Coordinates of C-alpha atoms and ligand atoms in Angstrom, one line a residue:
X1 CA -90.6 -32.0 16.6
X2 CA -89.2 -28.7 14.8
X3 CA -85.7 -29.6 14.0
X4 CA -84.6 -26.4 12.4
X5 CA -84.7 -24.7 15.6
X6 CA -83.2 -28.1 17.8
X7 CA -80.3 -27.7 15.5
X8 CA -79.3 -23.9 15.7
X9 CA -79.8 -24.7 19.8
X10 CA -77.2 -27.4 19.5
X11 CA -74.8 -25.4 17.0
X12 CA -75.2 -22.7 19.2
X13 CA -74.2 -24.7 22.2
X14 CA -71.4 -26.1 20.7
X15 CA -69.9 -22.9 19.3
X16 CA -70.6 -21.5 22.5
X17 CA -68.4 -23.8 24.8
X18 CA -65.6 -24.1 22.1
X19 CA -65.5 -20.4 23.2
X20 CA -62.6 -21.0 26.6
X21 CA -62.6 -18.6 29.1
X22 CA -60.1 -15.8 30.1
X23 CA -57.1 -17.5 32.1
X24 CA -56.5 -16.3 35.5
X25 CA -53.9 -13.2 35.3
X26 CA -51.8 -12.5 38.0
X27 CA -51.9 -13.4 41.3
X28 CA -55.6 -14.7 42.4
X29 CA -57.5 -15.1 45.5
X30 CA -57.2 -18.3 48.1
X31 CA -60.9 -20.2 48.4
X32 CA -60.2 -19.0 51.7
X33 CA -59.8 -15.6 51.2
X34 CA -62.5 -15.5 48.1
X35 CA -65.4 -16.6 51.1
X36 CA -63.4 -13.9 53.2
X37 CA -64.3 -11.4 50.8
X38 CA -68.2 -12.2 50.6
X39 CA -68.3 -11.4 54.7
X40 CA -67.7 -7.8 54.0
X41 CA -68.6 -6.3 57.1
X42 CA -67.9 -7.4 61.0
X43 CA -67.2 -6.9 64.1
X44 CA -64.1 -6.1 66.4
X45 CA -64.6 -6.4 70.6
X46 CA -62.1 -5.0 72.1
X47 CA -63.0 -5.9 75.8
X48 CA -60.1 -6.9 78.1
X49 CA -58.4 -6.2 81.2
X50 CA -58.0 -2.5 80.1
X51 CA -61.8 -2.3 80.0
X52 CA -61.6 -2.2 83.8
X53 CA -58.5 0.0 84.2
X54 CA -59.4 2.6 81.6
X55 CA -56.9 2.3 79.5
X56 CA -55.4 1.6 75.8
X57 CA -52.2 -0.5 77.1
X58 CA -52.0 -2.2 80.0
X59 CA -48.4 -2.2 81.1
X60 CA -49.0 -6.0 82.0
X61 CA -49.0 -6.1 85.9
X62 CA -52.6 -5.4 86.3
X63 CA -54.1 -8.3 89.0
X64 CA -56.6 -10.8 87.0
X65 CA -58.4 -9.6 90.4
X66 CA -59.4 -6.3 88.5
X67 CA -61.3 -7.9 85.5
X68 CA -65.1 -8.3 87.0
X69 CA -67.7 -7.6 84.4
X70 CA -71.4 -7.5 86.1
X71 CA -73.3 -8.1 83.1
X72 CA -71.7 -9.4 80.9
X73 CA -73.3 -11.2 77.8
X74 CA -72.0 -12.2 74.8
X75 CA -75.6 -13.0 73.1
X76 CA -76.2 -9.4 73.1
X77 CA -72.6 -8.8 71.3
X78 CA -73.8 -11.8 69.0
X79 CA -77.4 -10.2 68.4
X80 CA -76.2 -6.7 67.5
X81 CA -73.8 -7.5 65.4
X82 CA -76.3 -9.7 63.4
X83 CA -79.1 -7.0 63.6
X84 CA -76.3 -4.8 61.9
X85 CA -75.7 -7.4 59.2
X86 CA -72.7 -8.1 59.8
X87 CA -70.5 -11.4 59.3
X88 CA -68.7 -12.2 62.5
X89 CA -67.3 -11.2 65.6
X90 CA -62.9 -11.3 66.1
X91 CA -62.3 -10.8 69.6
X92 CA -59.3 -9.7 72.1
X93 CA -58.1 -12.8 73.5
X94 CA -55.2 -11.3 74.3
X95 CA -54.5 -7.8 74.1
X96 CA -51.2 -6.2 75.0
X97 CA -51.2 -7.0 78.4
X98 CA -51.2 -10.3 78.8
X99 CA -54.3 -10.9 80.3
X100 CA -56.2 -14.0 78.5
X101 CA -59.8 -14.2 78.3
X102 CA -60.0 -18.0 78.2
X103 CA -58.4 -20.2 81.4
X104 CA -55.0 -20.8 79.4
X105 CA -53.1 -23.7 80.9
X106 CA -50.0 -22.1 80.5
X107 CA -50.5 -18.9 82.5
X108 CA -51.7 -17.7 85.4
X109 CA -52.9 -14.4 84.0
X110 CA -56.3 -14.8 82.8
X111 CA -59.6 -15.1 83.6
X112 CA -59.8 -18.4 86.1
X113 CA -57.9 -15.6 88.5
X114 CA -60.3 -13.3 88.5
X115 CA -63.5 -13.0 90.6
X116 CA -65.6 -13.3 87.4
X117 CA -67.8 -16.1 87.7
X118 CA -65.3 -17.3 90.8
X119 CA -62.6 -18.2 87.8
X120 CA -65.1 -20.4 86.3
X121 CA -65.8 -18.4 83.3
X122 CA -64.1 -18.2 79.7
X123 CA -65.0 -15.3 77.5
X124 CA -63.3 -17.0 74.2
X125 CA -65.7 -19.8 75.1
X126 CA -68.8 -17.9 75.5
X127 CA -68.3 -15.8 72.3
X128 CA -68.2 -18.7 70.4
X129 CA -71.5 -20.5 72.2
X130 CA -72.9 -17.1 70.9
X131 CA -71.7 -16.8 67.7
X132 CA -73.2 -20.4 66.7
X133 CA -76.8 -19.5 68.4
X134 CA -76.7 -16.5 65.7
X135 CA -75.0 -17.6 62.6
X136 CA -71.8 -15.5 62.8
X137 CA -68.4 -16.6 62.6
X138 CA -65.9 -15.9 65.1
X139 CA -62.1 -14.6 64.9
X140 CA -59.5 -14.4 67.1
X141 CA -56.9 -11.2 67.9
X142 CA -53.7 -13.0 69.9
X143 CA -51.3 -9.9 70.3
X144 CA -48.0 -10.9 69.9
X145 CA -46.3 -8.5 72.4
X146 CA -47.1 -9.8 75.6
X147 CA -45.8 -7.3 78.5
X148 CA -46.9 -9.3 81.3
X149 CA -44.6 -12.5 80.3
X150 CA -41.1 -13.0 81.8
X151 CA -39.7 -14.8 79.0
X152 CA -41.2 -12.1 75.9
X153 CA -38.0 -11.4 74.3
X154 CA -36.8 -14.9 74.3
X155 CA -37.5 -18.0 72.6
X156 CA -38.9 -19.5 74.7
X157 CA -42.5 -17.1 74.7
X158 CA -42.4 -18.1 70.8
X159 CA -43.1 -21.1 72.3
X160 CA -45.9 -20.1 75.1
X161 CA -47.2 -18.0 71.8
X162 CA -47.9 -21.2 69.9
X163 CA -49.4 -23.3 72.8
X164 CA -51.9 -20.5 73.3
X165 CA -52.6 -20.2 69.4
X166 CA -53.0 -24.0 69.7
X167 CA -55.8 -23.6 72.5
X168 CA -57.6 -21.6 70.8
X169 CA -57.9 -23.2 67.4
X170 CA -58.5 -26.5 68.9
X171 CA -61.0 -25.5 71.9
X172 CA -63.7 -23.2 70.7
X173 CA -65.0 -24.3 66.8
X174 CA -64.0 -23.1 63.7
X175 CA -62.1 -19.9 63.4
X176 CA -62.7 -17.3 60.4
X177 CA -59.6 -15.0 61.1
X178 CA -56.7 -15.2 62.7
X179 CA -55.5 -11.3 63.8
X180 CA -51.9 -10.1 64.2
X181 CA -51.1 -7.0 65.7
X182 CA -48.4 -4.8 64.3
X183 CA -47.4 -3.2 67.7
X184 CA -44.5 -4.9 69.1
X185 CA -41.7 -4.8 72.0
X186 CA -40.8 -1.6 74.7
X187 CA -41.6 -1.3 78.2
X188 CA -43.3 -3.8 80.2
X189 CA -43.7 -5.7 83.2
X190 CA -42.6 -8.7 82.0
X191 CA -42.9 -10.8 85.3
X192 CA -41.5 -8.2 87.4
X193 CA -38.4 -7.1 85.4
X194 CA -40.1 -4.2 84.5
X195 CA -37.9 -3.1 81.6
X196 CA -37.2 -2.0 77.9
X197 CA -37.3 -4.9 75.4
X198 CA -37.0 -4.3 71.9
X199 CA -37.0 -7.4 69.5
X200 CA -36.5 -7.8 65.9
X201 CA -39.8 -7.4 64.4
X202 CA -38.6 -9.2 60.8
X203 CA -37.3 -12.3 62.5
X204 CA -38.2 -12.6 66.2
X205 CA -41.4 -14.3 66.1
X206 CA -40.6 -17.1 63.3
X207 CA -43.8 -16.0 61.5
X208 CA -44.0 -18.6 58.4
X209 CA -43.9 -21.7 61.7
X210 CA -46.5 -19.8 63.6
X211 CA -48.8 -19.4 60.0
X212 CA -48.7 -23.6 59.7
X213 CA -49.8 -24.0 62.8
X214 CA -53.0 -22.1 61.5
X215 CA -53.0 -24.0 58.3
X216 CA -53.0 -27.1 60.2
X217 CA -55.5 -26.6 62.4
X218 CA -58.2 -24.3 61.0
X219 CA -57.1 -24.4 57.6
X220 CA -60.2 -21.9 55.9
X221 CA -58.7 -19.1 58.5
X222 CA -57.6 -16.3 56.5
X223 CA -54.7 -14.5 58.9
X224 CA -54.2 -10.9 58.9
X225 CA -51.3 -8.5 59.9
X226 CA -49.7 -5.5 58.2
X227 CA -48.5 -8.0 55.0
X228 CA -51.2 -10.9 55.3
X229 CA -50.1 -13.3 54.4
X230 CA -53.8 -13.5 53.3
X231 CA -55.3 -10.0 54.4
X232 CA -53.3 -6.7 55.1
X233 CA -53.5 -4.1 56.9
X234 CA -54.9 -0.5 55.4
X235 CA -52.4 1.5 56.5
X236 CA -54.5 3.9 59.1
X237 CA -56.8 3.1 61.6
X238 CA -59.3 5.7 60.7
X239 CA -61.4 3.0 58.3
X240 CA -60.1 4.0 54.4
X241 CA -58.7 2.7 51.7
X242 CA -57.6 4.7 48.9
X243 CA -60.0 5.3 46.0
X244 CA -56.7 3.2 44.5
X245 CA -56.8 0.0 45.9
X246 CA -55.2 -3.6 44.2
X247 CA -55.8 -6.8 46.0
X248 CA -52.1 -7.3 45.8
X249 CA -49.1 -6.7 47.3
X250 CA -45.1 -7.7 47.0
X251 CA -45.7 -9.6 49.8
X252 CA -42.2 -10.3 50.9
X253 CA -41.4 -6.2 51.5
X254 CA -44.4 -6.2 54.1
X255 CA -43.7 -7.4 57.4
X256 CA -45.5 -6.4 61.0
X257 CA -44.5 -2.8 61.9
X258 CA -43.5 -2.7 58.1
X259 CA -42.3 1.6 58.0
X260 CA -43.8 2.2 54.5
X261 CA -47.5 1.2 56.0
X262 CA -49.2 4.0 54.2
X263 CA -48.5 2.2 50.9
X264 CA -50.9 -0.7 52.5
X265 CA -53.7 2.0 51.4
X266 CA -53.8 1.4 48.0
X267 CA -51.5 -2.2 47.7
X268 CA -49.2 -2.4 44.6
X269 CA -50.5 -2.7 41.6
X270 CA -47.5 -5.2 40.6
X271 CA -48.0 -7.3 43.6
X272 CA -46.7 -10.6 43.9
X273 CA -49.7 -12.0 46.1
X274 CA -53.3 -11.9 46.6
X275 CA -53.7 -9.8 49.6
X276 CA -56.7 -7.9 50.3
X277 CA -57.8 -5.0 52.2
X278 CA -59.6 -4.8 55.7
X279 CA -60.2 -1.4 57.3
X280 CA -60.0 -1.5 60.7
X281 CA -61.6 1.5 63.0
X282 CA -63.6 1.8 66.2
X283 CA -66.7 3.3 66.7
X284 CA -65.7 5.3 69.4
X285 CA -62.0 7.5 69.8
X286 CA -60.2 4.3 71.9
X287 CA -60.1 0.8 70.8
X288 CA -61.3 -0.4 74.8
X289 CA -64.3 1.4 76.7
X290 CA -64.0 4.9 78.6
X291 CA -67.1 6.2 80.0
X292 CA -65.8 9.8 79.0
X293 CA -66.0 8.7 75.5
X294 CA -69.5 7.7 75.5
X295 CA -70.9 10.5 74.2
X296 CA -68.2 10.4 71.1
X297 CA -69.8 7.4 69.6
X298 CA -69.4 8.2 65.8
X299 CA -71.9 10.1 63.5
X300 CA -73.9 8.0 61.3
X301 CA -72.8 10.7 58.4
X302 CA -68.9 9.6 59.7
X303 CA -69.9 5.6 59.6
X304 CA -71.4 5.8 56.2
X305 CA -68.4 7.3 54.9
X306 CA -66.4 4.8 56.8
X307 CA -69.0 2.2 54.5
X308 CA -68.4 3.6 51.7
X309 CA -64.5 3.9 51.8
X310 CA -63.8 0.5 53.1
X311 CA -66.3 -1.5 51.3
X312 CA -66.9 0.6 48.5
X313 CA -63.5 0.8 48.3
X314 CA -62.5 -2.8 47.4
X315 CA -61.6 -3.4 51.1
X316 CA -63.7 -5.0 53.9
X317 CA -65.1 -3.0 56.9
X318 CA -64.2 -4.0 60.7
X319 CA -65.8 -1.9 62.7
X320 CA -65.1 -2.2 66.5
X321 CA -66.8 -2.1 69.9
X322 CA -65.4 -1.3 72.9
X323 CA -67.8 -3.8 75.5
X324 CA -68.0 -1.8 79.0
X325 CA -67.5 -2.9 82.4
X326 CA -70.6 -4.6 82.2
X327 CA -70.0 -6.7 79.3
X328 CA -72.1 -5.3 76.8
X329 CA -71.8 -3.4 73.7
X330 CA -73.2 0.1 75.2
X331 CA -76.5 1.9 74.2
X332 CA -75.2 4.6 72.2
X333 CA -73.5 2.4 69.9
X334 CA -75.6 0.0 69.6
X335 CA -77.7 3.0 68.1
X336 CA -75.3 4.0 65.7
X337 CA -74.7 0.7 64.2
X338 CA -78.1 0.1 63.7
X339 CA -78.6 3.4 62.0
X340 CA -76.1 3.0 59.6
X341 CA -77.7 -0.8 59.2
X342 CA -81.1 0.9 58.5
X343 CA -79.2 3.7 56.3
X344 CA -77.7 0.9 54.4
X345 CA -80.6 -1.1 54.1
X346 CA -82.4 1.8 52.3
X347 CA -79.1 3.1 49.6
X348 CA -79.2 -0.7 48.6
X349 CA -83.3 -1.2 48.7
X350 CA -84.0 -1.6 45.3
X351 CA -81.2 -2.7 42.0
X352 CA -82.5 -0.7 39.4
X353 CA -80.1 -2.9 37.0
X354 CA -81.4 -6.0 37.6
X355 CA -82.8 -7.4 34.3
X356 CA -82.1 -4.5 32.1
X357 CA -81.5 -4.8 28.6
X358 CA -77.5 -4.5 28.6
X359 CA -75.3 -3.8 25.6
X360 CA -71.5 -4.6 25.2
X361 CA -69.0 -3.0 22.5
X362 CA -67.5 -6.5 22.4
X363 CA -68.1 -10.2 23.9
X364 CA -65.8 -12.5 24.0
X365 CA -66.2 -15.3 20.9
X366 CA -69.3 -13.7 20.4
X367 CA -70.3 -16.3 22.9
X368 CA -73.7 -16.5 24.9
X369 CA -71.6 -17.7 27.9
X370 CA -70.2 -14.2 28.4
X371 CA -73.0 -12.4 27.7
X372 CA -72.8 -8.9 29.3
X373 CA -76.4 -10.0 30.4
X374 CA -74.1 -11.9 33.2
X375 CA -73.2 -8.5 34.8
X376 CA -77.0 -8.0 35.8
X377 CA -78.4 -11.5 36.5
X378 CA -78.0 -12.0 40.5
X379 CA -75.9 -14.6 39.7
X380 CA -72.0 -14.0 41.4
X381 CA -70.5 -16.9 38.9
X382 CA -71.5 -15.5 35.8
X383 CA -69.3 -12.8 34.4
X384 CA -69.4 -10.9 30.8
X385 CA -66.1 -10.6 29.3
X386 CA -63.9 -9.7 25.6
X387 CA -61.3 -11.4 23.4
X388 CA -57.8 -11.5 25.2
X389 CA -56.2 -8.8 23.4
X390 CA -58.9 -6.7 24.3
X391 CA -58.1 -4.1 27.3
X392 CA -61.0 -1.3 26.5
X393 CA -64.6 -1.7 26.0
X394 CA -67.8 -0.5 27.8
X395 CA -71.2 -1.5 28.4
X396 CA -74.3 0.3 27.9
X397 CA -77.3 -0.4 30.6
X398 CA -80.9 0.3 29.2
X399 CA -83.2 1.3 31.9
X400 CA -86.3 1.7 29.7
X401 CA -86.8 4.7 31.1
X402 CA -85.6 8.0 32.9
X403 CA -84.4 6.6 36.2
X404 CA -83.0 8.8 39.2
X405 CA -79.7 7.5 40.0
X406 CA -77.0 7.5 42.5
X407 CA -75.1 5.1 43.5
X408 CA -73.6 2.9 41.1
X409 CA -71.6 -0.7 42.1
X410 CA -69.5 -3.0 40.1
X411 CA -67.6 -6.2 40.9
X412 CA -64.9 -7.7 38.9
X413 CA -64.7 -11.5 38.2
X414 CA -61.5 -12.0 41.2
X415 CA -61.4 -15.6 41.2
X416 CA -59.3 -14.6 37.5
X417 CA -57.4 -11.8 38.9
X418 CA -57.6 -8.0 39.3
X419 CA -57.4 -6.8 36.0
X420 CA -59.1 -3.1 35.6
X421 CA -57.1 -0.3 36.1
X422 CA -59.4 2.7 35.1
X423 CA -62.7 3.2 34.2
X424 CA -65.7 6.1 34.1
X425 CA -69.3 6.1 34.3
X426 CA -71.2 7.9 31.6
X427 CA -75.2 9.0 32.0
X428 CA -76.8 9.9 29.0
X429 CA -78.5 13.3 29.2
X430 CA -80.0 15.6 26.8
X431 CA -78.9 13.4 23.8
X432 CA -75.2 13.0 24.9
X433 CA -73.2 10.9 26.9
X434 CA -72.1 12.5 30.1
X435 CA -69.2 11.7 32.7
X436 CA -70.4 11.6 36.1
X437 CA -67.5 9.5 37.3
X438 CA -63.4 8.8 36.5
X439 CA -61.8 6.2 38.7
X440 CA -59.5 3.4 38.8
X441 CA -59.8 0.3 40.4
X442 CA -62.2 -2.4 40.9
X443 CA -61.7 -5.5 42.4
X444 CA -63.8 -7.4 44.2
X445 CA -66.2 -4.5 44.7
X446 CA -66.5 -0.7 43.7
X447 CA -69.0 1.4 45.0
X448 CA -69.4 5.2 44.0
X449 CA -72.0 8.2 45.1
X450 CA -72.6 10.6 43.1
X451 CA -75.0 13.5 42.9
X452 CA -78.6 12.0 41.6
X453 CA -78.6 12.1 37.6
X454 CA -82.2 11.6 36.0
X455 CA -81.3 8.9 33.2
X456 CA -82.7 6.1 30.6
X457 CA -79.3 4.8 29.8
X458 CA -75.9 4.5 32.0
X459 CA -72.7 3.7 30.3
X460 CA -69.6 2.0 32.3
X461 CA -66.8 2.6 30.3
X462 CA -63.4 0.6 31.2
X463 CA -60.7 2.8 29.7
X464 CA -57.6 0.6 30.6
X465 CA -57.0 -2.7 31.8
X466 CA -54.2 -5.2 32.2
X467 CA -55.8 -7.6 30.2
X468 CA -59.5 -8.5 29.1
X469 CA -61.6 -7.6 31.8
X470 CA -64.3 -9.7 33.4
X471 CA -66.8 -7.7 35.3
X472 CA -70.0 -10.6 37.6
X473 CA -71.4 -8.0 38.5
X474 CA -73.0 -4.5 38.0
X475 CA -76.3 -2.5 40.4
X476 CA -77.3 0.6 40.5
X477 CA -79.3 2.5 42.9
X478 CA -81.4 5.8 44.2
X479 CA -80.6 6.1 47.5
X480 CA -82.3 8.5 49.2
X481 CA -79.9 11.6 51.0
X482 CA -78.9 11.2 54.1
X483 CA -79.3 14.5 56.1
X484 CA -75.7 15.5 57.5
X485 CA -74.7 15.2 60.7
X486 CA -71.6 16.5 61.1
X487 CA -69.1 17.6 57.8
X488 CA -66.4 15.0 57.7
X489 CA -63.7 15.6 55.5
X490 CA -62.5 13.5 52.8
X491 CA -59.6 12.1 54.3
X492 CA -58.0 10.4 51.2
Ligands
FUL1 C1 -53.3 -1.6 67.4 C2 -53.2 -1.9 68.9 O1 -52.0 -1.4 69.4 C3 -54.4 -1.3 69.4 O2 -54.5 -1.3 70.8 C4 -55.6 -2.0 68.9 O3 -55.7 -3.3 69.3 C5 -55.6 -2.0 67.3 C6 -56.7 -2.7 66.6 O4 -54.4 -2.4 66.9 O5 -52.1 -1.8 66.7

């Protein structure tokens, strides 16, 4: 055996893991909200009792008589969704009204009143038979105002609230999300006493007893509302974030029906906790089904800007469908979604990164572990990254040869933090380096578009940072141009 070479191998092993990683900086992601992240894209059903009264909100006195879907299937909600690649399905077990789609045992308003399956059925029940059959997982919107309830006001529906939550986090499987709605108190039925309540949205519902309940009994749910505590709001319901946008936020300011929501667009940048992002938007004008609307299904030009401002934005992408009266997701969106799907499919069809000879001003330790060859390897664990004191430095991708390019993506290393706070993407052209992007953030996942650039070198530049960055991950692409539809301005 050669043991020259054996022995630079083992020095440079050595030398290599002396060389410590970057410590986590700031606040950093949960386990729960780091496999949260990787889902990216699902589904919202809004399909309820105001499915069957044409409405948004149901004032709450609506019989359980009126909720009779002919059809309905949740395989075919299940088998859309997946066809559209996305992650999971969160549905309305309880909207506004009242009215539960699983036979709670501590109401009367739900579906064993109805005529549906002769009060046999569960909806909650079904969704999650279906989700199983096609590998999605399921989540569960419980609104917190409840108009049809005598006691909502008191303490006593805290109480009812909780023994529903319970149900459903013990009855149906495992549970990826946990949905609170910010709307809360005015009119309502409430059991016949038809009246004004108005409760105090900071302390009324005793949310840090409600959130252990979810901790106990599902404990890799992440739970959203306007603050989190794992995933916040976005501020609009329109499906943006702002180009600016930190995985944290000072958590404690945020609270349901929090007045500064637009802030909940870009987080803070000096947040106290890990709190991502999800942009939440129907495909449609309502949230439930109108057959006047059917013909206002969203362009695919308007759902791949929606793509690209949610998830390309360091946000994830819920994207809703209002089921009909029959019970399934209608033809003209189930059109749309699978044309963004297919629109998708083609802007991501080939990295033309992957493998490319990849240059850093600066690695950290000099060390093969954080080779900037991590940011192009497939591999989401592997990250390229500087010496601590270190807060600029870029990285030059070789593609061999001139390449048409448009789309470029990047993904910071978040299990240590959100650290980059600007960068700009540089394509070399006629001998010089030139800026075809300036931006800020990064996260978990940045995404840009940008007019096709003919190019044999692309240069990522990070031009300020909190502390050493740590990019896993860097593709680019040529996808091909999507024929507008409709103009849709840039809302941000
Ligand atoms: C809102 C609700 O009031 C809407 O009806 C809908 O459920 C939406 C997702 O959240 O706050």
């Amino acid at each position: 055996m050669n043991k020259i070479p054996l022995f630079i191998a083992l020095f440079t092993l050595v030398a290599c893991s002396r060389v410590k990683p970057p410590e986590p900086f700031g606040p950093v992601p949960s386990e729960r909200q780091l496999a949260w992240h990787e889902m990216e894209f699902y589904a919202f059903v809004h399909f309820n009792m105001n499915t069957f009264t044409d409405k948004e909100w149901g004032f709450g006195d609506e019989s359980p008589e009126l909720f009779n879907p002919s059809e309905l299937d949740c395989r075919q909600w299940a088998r859309v969704c997946k066809e559209a690649g996305m992650k999971g399905i969160i549905l309305t077990a309880k909207h506004h009204d009242g009215f539960c789609l699983w036979p709670s045992q501590y109401t009367e308003h739900s579906v064993k009143n109805s005529p549906w399956k002769d009060g046999k059925g569960d909806v909650v029940g079904e969704l999650a038979d279906a989700c199983k059959e096609y590998g999605l997982k399921m989540g569960i919107y419980l609104s917190p105002w409840d108009r049809n309830h005598a006691d909502y006001g008191k303490p006593e529906y805290i109480a009812y609230y909780r023994n529903q939550l319970r149900e459903l986090l013990t009855n149906y499987g495992k549970v990826f999300e946990v949905w609170f709605d910010g709307a809360n108190g005015g009119t309502g039925y409430y059991g016949g006493a038809n009246e004004n309540r108005k409760i105090d949205r900071k302390t009324y519902y005793d949310w840090d007893n409600t959130y252990s309940i979810i901790r106990e009994l599902q404990p890799q749910a992440v739970i959203f509302s306007d603050g989190g505590p794992d995933i916040r709001w976005v501020g609009n319901e329109e499906g943006w974030a702002n180009p600016t946008n930190w995985c944290l936020l000072r958590r404690k300011e945020v609270y349901p029906g929090y007045g500064r929501y637009k802030e909940l667009r870009s987080g803070h940048e000096d947040g106290t906790n890990w709190v991502p992002a999800e942009c939440d938007v129907s495909i449609r004008p309502g949230w439930y089904y109108h057959p006047v609307q059917d013909n206002k299904v969203k362009s695919l030009t308007h759902l791949l800007n929606i793509y690209y401002r949610s998830i390309g934005r360091n946000a994830s992408f819920l994207l809703n469908f209002p089921v009909d009266s029959r019970g399934l997701i209608h033809e003209n969106d189930v059109k749309q979604v699978l044309k963004l799907a297919e629109t998708i499919g083609k802007d991501f069809a080939k990295d033309l990164a992957r493998g490319k000879k990849v240059q850093a001003s600066q690695t950290r330790g000099n060390s093969r572990k954080f080779s900037p060859r991590n940011v192009n390897d497939g591999e989401k664990d592997t990250y390229w990254t500087t010496d601590d004191q270190t807060t600029t430095a870029n990285l030059v991708i070789d593609l061999g040869k001139p390449t048409s390019i448009n789309r470029f993506l990047v993904q910071e290393y978040i299990p240590l933090g959100q650290r980059i706070q600007q960068f700009t993407v540089e394509a070399f052209l006629k001998n010089s380096w030139q800026e075809i992007a300036s931006e800020t953030t990064i996260g978990y996942k940045r995404i840009l578009r940008f007019t096709t650039v003919e190019t044999d070198k692309i240069r990522f530049k990070i031009t300020q940072s909190k502390t050493c960055p740590v990019v896993s991950n860097i593709e680019l692409y040529n996808a091909p141009v999507v024929i507008q539809e409709v103009e849709i301005p840039d809302d941000s």
